[in-house]
mmCIF file with all atom_site columns, C-alpha atoms in Angstrom:
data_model
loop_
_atom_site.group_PDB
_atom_site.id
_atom_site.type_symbol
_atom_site.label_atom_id
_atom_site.label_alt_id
_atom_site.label_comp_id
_atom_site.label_asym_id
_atom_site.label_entity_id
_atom_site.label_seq_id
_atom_site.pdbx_PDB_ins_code
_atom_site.Cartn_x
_atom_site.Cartn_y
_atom_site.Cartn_z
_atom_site.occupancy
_atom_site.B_iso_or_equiv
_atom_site.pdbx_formal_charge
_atom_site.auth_seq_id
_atom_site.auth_comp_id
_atom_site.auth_asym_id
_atom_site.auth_atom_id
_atom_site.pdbx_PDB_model_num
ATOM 1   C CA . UNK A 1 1   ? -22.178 -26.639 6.750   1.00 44.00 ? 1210 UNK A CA 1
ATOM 2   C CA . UNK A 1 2   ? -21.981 -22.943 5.901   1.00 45.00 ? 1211 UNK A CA 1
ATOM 3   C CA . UNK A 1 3   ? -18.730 -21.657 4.595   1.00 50.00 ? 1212 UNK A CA 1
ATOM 4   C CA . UNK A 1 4   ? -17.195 -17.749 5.803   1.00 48.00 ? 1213 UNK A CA 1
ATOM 5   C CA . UNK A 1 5   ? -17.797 -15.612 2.608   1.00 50.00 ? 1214 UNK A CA 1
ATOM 6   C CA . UNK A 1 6   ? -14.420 -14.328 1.126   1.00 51.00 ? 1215 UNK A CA 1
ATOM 7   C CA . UNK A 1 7   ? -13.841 -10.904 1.027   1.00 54.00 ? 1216 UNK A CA 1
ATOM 8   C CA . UNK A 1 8   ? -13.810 -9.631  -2.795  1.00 63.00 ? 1217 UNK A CA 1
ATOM 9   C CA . UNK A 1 9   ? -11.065 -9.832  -5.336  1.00 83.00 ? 1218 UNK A CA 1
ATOM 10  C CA . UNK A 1 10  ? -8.144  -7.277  -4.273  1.00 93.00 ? 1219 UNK A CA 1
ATOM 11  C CA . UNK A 1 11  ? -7.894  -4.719  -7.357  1.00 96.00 ? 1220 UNK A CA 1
ATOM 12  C CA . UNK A 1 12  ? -4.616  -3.228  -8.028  1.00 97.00 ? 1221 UNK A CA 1
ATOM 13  C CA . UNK A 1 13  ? -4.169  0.060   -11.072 1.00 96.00 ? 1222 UNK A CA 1
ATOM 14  C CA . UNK A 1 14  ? -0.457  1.307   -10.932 1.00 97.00 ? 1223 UNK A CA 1
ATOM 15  C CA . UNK A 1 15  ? 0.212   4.746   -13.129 1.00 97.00 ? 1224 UNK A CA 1
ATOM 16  C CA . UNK A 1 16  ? 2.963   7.180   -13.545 1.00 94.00 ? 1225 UNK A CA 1
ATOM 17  C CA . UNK A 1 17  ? 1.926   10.726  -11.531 1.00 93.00 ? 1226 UNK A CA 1
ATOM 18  C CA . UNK A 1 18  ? 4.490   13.654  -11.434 1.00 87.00 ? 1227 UNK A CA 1
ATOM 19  C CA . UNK A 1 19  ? 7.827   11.900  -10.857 1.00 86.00 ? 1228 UNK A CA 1
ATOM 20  C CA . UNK A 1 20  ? 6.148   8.657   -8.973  1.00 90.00 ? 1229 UNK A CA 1
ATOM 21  C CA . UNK A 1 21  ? 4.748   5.683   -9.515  1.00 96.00 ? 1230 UNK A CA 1
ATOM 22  C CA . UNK A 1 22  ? 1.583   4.840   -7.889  1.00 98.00 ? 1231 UNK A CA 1
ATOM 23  C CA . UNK A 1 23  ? 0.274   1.561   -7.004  1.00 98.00 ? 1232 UNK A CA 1
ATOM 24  C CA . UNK A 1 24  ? -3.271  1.896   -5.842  1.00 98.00 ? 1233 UNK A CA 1
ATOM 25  C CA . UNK A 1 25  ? -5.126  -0.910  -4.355  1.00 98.00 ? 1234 UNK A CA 1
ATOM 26  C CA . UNK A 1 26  ? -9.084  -1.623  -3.911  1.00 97.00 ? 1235 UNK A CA 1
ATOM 27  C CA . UNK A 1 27  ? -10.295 -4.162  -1.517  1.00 96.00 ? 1236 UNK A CA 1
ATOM 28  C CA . UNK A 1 28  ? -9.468  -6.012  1.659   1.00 95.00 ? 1237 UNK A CA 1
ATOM 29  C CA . UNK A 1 29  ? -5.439  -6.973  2.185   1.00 96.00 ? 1238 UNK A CA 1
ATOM 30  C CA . UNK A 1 30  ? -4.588  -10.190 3.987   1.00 95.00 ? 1239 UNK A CA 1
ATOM 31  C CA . UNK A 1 31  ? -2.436  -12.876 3.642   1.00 93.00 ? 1240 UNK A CA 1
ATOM 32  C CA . UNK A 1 32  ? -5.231  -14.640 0.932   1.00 94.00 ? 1241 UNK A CA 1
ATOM 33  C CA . UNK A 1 33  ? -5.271  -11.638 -1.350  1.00 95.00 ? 1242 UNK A CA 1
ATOM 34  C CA . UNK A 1 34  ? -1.751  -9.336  -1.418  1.00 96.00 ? 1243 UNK A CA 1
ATOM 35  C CA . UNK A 1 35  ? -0.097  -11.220 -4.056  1.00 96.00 ? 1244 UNK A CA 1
ATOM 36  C CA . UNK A 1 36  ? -0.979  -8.697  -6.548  1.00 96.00 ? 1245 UNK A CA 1
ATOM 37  C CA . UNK A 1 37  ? -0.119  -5.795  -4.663  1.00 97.00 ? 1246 UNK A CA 1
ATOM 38  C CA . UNK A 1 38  ? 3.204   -7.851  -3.318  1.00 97.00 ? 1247 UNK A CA 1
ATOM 39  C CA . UNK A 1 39  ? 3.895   -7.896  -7.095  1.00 97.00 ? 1248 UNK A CA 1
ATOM 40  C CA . UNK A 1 40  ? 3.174   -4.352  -8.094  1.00 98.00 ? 1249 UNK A CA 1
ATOM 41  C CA . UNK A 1 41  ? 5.081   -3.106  -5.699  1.00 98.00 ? 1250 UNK A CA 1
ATOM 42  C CA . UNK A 1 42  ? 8.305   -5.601  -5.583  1.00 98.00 ? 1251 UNK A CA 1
ATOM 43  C CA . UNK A 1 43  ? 7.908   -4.695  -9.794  1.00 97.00 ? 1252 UNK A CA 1
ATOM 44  C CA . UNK A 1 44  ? 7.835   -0.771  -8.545  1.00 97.00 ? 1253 UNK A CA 1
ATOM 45  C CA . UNK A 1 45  ? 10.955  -0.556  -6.589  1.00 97.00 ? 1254 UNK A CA 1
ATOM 46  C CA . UNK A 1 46  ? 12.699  -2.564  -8.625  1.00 96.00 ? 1255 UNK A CA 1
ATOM 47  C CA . UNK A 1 47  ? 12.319  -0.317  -11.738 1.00 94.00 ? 1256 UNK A CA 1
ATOM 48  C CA . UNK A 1 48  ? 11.427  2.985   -9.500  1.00 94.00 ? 1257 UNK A CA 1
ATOM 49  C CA . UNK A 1 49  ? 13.085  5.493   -7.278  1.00 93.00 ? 1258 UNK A CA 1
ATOM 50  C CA . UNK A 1 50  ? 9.710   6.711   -5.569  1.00 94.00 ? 1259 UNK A CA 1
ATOM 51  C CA . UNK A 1 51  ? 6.949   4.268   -5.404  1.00 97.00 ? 1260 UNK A CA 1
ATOM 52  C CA . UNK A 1 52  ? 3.765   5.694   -3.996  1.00 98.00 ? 1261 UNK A CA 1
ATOM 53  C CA . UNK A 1 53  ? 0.820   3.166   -2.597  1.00 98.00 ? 1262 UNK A CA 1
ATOM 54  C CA . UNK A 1 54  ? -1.953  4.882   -2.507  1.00 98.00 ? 1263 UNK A CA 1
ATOM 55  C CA . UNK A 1 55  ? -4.423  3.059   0.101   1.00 98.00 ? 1264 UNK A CA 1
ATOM 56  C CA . UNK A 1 56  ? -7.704  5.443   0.098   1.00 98.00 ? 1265 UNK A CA 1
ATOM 57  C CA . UNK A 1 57  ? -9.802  2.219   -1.245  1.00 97.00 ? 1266 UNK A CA 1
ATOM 58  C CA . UNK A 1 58  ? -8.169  -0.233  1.055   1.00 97.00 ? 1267 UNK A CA 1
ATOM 59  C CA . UNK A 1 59  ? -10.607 -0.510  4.396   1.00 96.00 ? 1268 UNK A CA 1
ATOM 60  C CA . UNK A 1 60  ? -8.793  -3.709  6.081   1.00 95.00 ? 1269 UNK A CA 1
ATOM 61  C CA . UNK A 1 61  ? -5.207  -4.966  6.221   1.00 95.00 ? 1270 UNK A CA 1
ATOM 62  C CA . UNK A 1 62  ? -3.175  -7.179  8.392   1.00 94.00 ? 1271 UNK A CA 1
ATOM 63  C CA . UNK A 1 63  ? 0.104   -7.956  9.193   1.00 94.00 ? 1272 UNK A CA 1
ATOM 64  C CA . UNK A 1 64  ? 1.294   -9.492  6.127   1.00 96.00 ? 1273 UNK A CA 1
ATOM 65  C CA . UNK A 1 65  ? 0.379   -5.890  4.401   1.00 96.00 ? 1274 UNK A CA 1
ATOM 66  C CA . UNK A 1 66  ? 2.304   -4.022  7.253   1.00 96.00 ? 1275 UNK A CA 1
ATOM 67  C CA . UNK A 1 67  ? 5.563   -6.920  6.873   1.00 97.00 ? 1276 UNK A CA 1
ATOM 68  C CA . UNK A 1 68  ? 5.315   -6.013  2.622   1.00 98.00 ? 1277 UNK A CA 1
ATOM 69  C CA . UNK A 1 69  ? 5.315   -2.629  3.025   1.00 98.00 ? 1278 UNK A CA 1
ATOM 70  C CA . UNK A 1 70  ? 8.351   -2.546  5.070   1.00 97.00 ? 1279 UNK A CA 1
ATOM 71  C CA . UNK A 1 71  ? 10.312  -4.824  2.846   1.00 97.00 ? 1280 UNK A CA 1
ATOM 72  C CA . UNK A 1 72  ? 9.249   -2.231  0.520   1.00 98.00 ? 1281 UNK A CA 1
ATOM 73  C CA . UNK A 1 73  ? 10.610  0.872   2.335   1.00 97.00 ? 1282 UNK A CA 1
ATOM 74  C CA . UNK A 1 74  ? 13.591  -0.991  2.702   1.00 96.00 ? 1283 UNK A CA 1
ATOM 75  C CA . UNK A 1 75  ? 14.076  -0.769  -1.449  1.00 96.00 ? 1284 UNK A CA 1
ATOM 76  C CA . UNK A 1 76  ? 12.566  2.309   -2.558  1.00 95.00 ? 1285 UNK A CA 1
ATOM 77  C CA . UNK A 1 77  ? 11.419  5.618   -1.550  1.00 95.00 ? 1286 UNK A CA 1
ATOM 78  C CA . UNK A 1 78  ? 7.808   4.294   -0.937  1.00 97.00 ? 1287 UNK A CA 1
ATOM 79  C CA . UNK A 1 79  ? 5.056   6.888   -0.007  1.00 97.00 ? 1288 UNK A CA 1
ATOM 80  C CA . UNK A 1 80  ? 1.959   5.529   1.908   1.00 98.00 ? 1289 UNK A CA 1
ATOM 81  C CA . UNK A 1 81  ? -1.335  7.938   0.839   1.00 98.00 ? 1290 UNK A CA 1
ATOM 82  C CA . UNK A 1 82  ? -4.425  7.846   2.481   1.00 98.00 ? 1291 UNK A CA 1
ATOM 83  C CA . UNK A 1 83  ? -4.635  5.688   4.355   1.00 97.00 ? 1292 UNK A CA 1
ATOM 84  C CA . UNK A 1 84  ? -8.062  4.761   6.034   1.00 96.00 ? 1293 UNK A CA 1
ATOM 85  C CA . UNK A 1 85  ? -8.237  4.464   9.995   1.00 96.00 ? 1294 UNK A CA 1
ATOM 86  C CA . UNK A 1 86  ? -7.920  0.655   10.178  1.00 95.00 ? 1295 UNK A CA 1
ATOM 87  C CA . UNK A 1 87  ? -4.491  0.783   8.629   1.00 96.00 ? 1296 UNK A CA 1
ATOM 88  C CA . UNK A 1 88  ? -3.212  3.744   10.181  1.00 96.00 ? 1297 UNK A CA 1
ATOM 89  C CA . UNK A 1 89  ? -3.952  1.937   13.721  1.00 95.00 ? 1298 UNK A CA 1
ATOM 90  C CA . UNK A 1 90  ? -1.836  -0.867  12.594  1.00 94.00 ? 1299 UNK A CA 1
ATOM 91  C CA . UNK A 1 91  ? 1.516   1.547   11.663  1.00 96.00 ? 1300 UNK A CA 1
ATOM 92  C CA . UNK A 1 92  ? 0.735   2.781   14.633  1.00 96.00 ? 1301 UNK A CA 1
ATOM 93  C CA . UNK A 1 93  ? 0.583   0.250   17.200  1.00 95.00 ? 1302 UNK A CA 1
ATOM 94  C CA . UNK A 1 94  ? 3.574   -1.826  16.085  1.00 95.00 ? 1303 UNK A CA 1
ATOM 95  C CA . UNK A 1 95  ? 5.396   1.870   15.408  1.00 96.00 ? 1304 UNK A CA 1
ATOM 96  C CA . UNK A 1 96  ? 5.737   1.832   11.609  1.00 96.00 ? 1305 UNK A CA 1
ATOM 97  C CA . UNK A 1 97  ? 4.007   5.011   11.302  1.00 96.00 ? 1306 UNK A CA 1
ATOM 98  C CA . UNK A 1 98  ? 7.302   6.139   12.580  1.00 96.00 ? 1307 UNK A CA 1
ATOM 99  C CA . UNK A 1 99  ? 9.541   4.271   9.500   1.00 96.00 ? 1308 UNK A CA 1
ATOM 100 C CA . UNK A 1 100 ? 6.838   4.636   6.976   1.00 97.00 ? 1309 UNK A CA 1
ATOM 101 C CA . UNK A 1 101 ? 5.774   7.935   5.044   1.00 97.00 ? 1310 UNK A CA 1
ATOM 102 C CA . UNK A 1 102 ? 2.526   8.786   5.358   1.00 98.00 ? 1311 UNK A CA 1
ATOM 103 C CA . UNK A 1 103 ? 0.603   11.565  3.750   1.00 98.00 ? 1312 UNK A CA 1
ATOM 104 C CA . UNK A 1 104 ? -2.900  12.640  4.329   1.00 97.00 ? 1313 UNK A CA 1
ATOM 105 C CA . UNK A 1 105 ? -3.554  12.404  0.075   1.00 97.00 ? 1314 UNK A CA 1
ATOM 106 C CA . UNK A 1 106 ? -2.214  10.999  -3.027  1.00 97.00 ? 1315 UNK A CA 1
ATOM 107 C CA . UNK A 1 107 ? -1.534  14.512  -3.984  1.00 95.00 ? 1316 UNK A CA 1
ATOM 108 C CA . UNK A 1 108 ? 0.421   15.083  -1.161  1.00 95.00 ? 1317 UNK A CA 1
ATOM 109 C CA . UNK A 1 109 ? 2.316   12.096  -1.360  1.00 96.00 ? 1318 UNK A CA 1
ATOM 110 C CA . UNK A 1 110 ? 3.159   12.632  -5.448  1.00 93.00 ? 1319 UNK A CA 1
ATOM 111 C CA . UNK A 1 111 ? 3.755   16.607  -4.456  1.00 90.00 ? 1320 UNK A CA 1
ATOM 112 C CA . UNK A 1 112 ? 6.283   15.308  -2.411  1.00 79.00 ? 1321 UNK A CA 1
ATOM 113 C CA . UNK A 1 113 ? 7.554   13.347  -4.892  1.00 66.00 ? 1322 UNK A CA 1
ATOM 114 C CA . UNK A 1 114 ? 8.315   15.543  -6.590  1.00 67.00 ? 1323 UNK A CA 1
ATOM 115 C CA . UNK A 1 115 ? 9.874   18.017  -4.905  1.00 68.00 ? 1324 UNK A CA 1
#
């Protein structure tokens, strides 16, 4: 009997940049493996008035990324940067894109942080 390989470890580095606080993630985000982002950022907005996730090293997520990230938004000014193409066509099929900022870079995300 052959088992499906798991997807790697999810990775998750947070760090203070201009006047944000970025939560970067690295690896594939399903229901299996967002606990540690689910904490970084629930720990984020509790503590921060502009949490940025920066998603450049993220090249799957599902739903269960898309329902955090929301719950997020609704506690914080949360920033979405970089997203890759798999993630952006989830915002935008279910219209989150809409709700959600997104910006093309982390440094455009933290510049608008900080402005």
């Amino acid at each position: 009997m052959s088992q499906t390989p798991r997807s790697p470890a999810l990775r998750v580095h947070q760090y203070a940049r201009n006047d944000s606080w970025v939560v970067a993630a690295e690896g594939e985000l399903d229901a299996e493996t967002l606990a540690p982002l689910q904490q970084a950022l629930e720990e984020a907005a509790a503590t921060r008035p502009v949490v940025v996730f920066d998603a450049s090293a993220v090249p799957f997520a599902d739903s269960s990324t898309l329902n955090l990230l929301l719950r997020i938004h609704r506690t914080t000014t949360l920033r979405i940067a970089a997203a890759q193409p798999q993630l952006l066509r989830v915002l935008e099929i279910t219209g989150a894109d809409m709700a959600l900022a997104l910006f093309p870079s982390l440094t455009d995300a933290c510049k608008a942080a900080a402005s």
